[in-house]
Short mmCIF file of C-alpha atoms in Angstrom, two decimals:
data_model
loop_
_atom_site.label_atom_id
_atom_site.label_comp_id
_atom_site.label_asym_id
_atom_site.label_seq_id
_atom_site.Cartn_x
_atom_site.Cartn_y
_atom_site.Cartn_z
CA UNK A 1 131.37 101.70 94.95
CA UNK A 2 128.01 102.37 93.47
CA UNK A 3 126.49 99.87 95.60
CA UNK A 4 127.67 101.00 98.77
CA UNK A 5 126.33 104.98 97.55
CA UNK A 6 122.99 103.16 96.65
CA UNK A 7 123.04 101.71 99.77
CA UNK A 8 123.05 105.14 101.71
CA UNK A 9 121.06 106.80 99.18
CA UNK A 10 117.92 104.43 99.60
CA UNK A 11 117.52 104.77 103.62
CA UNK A 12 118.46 108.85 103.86
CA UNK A 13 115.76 108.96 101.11
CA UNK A 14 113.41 107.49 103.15
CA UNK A 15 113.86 109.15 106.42
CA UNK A 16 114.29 112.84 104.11
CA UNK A 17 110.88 111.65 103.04
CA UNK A 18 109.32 110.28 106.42
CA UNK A 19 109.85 114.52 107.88
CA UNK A 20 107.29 115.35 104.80
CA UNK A 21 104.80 112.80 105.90
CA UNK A 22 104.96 113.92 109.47
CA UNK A 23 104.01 117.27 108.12
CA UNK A 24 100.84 116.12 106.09
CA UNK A 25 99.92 114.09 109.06
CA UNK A 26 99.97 116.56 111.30
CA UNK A 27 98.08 119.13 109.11
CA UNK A 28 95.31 115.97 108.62
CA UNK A 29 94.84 116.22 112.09
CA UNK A 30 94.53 119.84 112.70
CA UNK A 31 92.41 120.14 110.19
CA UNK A 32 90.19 117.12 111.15
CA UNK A 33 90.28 119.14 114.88
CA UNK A 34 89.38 122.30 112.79
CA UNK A 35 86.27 120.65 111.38
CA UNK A 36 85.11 119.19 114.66
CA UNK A 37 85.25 122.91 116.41
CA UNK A 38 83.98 124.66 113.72
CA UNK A 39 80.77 122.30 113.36
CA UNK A 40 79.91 122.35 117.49
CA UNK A 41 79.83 125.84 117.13
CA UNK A 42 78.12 126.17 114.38
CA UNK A 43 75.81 123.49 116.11
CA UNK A 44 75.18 125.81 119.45
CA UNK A 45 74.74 128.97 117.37
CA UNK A 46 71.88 127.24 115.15
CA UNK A 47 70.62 124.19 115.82
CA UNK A 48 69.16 123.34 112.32
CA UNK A 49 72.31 124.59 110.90
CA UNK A 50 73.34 122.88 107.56
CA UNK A 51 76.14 124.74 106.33
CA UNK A 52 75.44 127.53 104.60
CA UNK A 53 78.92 128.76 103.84
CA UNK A 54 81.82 126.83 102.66
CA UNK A 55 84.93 126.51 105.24
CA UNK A 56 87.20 126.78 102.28
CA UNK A 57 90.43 126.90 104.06
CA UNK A 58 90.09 124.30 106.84
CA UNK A 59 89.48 121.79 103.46
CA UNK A 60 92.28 123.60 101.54
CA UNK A 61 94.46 122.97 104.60
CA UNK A 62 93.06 118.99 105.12
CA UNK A 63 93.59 118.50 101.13
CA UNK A 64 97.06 119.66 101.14
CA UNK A 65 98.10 117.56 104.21
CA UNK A 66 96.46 114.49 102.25
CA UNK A 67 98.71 115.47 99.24
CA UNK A 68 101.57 115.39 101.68
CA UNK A 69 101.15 112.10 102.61
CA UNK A 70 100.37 110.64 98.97
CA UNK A 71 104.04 112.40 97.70
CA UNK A 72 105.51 110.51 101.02
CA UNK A 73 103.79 107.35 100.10
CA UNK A 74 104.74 107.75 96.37
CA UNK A 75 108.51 108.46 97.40
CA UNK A 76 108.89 105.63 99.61
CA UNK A 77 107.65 103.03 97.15
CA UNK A 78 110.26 105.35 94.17
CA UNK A 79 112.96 104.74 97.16
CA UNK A 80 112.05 100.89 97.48
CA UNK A 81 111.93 99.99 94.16
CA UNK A 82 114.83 102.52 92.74
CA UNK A 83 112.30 102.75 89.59
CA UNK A 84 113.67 105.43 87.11
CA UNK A 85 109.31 106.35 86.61
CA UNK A 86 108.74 106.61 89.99
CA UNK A 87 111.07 108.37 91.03
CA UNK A 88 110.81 110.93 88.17
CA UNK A 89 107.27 111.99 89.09
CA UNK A 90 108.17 111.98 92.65
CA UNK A 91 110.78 115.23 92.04
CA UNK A 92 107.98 116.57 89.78
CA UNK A 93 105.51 116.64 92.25
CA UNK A 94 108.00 117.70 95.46
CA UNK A 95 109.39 120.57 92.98
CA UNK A 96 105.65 121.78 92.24
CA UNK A 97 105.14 121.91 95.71
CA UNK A 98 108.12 123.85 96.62
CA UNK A 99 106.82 126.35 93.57
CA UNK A 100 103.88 126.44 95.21
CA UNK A 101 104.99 127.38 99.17
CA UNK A 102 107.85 129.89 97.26
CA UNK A 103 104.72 131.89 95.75
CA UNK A 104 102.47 131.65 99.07
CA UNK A 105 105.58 132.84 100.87
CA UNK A 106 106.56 135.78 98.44
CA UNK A 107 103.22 136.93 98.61
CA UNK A 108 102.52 137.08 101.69
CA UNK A 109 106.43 138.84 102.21
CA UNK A 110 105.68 141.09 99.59
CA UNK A 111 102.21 141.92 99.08
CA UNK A 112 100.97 143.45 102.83
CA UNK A 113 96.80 143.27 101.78
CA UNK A 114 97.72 139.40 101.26
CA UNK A 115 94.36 138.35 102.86
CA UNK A 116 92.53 140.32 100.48
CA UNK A 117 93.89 137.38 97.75
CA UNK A 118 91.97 135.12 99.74
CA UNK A 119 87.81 134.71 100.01
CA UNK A 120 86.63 135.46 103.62
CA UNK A 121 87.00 132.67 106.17
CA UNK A 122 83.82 132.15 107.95
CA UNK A 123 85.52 129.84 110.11
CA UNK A 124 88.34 132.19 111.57
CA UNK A 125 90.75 129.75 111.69
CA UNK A 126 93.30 131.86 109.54
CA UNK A 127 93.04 134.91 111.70
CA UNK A 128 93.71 132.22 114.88
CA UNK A 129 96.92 130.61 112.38
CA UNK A 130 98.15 133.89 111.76
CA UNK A 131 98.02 135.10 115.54
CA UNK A 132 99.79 131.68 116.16
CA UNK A 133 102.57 132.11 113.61
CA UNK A 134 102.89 135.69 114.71
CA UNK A 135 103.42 134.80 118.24
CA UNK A 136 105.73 131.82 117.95
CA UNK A 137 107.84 133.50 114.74
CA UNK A 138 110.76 131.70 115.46
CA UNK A 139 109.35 127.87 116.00
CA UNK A 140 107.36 128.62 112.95
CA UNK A 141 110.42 129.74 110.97
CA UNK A 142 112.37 126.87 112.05
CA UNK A 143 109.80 124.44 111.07
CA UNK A 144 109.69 125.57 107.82
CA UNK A 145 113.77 125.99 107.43
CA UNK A 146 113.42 122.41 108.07
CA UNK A 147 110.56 121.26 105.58
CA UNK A 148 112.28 123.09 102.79
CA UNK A 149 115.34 122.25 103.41
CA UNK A 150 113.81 118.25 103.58
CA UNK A 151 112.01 118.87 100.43
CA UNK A 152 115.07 119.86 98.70
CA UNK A 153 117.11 117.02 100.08
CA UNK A 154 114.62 114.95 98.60
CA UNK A 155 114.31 116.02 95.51
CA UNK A 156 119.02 115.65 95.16
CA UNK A 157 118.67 112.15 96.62
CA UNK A 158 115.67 111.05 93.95
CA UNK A 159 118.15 112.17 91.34
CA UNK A 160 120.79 110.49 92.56
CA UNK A 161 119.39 107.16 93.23
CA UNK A 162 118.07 107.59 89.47
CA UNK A 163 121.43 108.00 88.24
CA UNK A 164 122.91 105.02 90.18
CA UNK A 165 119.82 102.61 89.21
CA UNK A 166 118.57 99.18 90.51
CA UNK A 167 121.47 96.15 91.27
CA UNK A 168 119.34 94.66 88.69
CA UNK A 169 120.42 97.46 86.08
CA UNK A 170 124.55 95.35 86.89
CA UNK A 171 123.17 92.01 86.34
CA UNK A 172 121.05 91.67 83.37
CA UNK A 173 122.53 94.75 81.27
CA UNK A 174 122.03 92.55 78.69
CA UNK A 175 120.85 88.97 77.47
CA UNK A 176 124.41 87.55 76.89
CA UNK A 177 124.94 87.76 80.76
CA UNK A 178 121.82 85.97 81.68
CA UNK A 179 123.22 83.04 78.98
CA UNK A 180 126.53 81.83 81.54
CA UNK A 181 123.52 81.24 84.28
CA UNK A 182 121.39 78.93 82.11
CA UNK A 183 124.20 76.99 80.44
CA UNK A 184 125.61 76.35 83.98
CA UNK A 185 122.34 74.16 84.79
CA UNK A 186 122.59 72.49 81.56
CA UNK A 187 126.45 71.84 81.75
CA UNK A 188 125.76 70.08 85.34
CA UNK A 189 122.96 68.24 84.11
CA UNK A 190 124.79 66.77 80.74
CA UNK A 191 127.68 64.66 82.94
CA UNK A 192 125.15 63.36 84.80
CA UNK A 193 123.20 62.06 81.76
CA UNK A 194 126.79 60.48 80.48
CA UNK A 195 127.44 58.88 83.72
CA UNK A 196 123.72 57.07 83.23
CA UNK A 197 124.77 55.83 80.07
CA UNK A 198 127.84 54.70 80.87
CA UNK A 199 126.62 52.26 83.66
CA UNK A 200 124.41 51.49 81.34
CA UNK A 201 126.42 49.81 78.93
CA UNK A 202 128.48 48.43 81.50
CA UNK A 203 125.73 46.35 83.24
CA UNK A 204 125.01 45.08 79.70
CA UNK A 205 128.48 44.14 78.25
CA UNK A 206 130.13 42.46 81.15
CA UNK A 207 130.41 38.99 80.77
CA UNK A 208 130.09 38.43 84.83
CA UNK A 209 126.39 40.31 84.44
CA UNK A 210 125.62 38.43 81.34
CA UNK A 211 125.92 34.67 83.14
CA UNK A 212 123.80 35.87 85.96
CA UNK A 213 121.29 37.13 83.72
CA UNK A 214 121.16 33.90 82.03
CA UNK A 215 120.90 31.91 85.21
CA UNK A 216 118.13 33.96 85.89
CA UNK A 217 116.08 33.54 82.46
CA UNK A 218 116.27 29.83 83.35
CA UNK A 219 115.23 29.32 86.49
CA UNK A 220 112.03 31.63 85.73
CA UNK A 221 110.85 31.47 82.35
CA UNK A 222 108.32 34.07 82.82
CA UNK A 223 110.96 36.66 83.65
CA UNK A 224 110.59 39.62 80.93
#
């Protein structure tokens, strides 16, 4: 029975964990569009322009879809390898993240001068994200039901592959099992060993043998 739950456990895991990589992924690439706009204009307003102020949440935004994609890396090797470790510090890290988005989202619901938490954006990209989510309310709110509610998923299904443990965890529990599998090789090579020795000492006792082997000695001499 366990094997058959491990069995379901280890793909559903995966997928769960494949909707949180799609998520980093996709914030990789807005942000790496974010940086591209935000440097041609900085490029046509100034020409010599080096960057004198720090796009803090176009980064912020790229770094956390990079940490999105290491926890989905990180899961699908714990999901692989059903190591009790790995999988362990893959909850850890998908249950600080959830702490994290609960306390950007109560802040934000509770607080109404939330920006003023924030250092100013020289980029405008979070008054343009919060015109967006504004807008499309719904899609956005949807999109998150569904990355919670994937996060959480992940973080029962980690636990319970933990609990169940490798098919390895069933077979070598302990060093008396492993004992039946190398006796078995030694039991099928001792017969064969008797069976040698045996023919042996029949070639060498029969009388029948014996005259030949005589015969033989006389006609060559030499023969050892």
């Amino acid at each position: 029975m366990a094997e058959w739950v491990r069995a379901c456990v280890q793909p559903t895991l995966k997928i769960v964990n494949s909707v949180i990589g799609l998520v980093g992924m996709s914030m990789i690439l807005y942000s790496l569009w974010m940086i591209r706009g935000w440097f041609r204009e900085r490029s046509e307003l100034s020409p010599g322009f080096s960057g004198s102020s720090t796009p803090w949440f176009i980064f912020s935004f790229l770094g956390l879809g990079i940490f999105l994609c290491a926890i989905t890396c990180s899961g699908h090797i714990a999901a692989e390898t059903i190591n009790g470790h790995c999988l362990s510090c893959y909850t850890a890290f998908v249950f600080l993240l959830l702490l994290l988005e609960a306390a950007i989202t109560t802040d934000i619901f509770l607080n109404r001068h939330w920006e003023a938490d924030f250092p100013r954006d020289p980029t405008g990209r979070l008054d343009e994200l919060k015109d967006f989510v504004q807008s499309n309310f719904e899609l956005c709110k949807l999109i998150s039901i569904l990355v919670v509610v994937a996060q959480a998923l992940s973080i029962f299904l980690s636990m319970v592959l933990r609990s169940l443990g490798s098919d390895h965890d069933y077979y070598y529990d302990s060093d008396d099992d492993s004992v039946p599998a190398r006796l078995s090789l030694l039991r099928k090579d001792a017969p064969n060993t008797h069976h040698i020795a045996n023919a042996t000492l029949f070639f060498k006792n029969h009388p029948w043998i014996v005259r030949i082997h005589d015969k033989v000695c006389k006609l060559f001499p030499f023969h050892v």
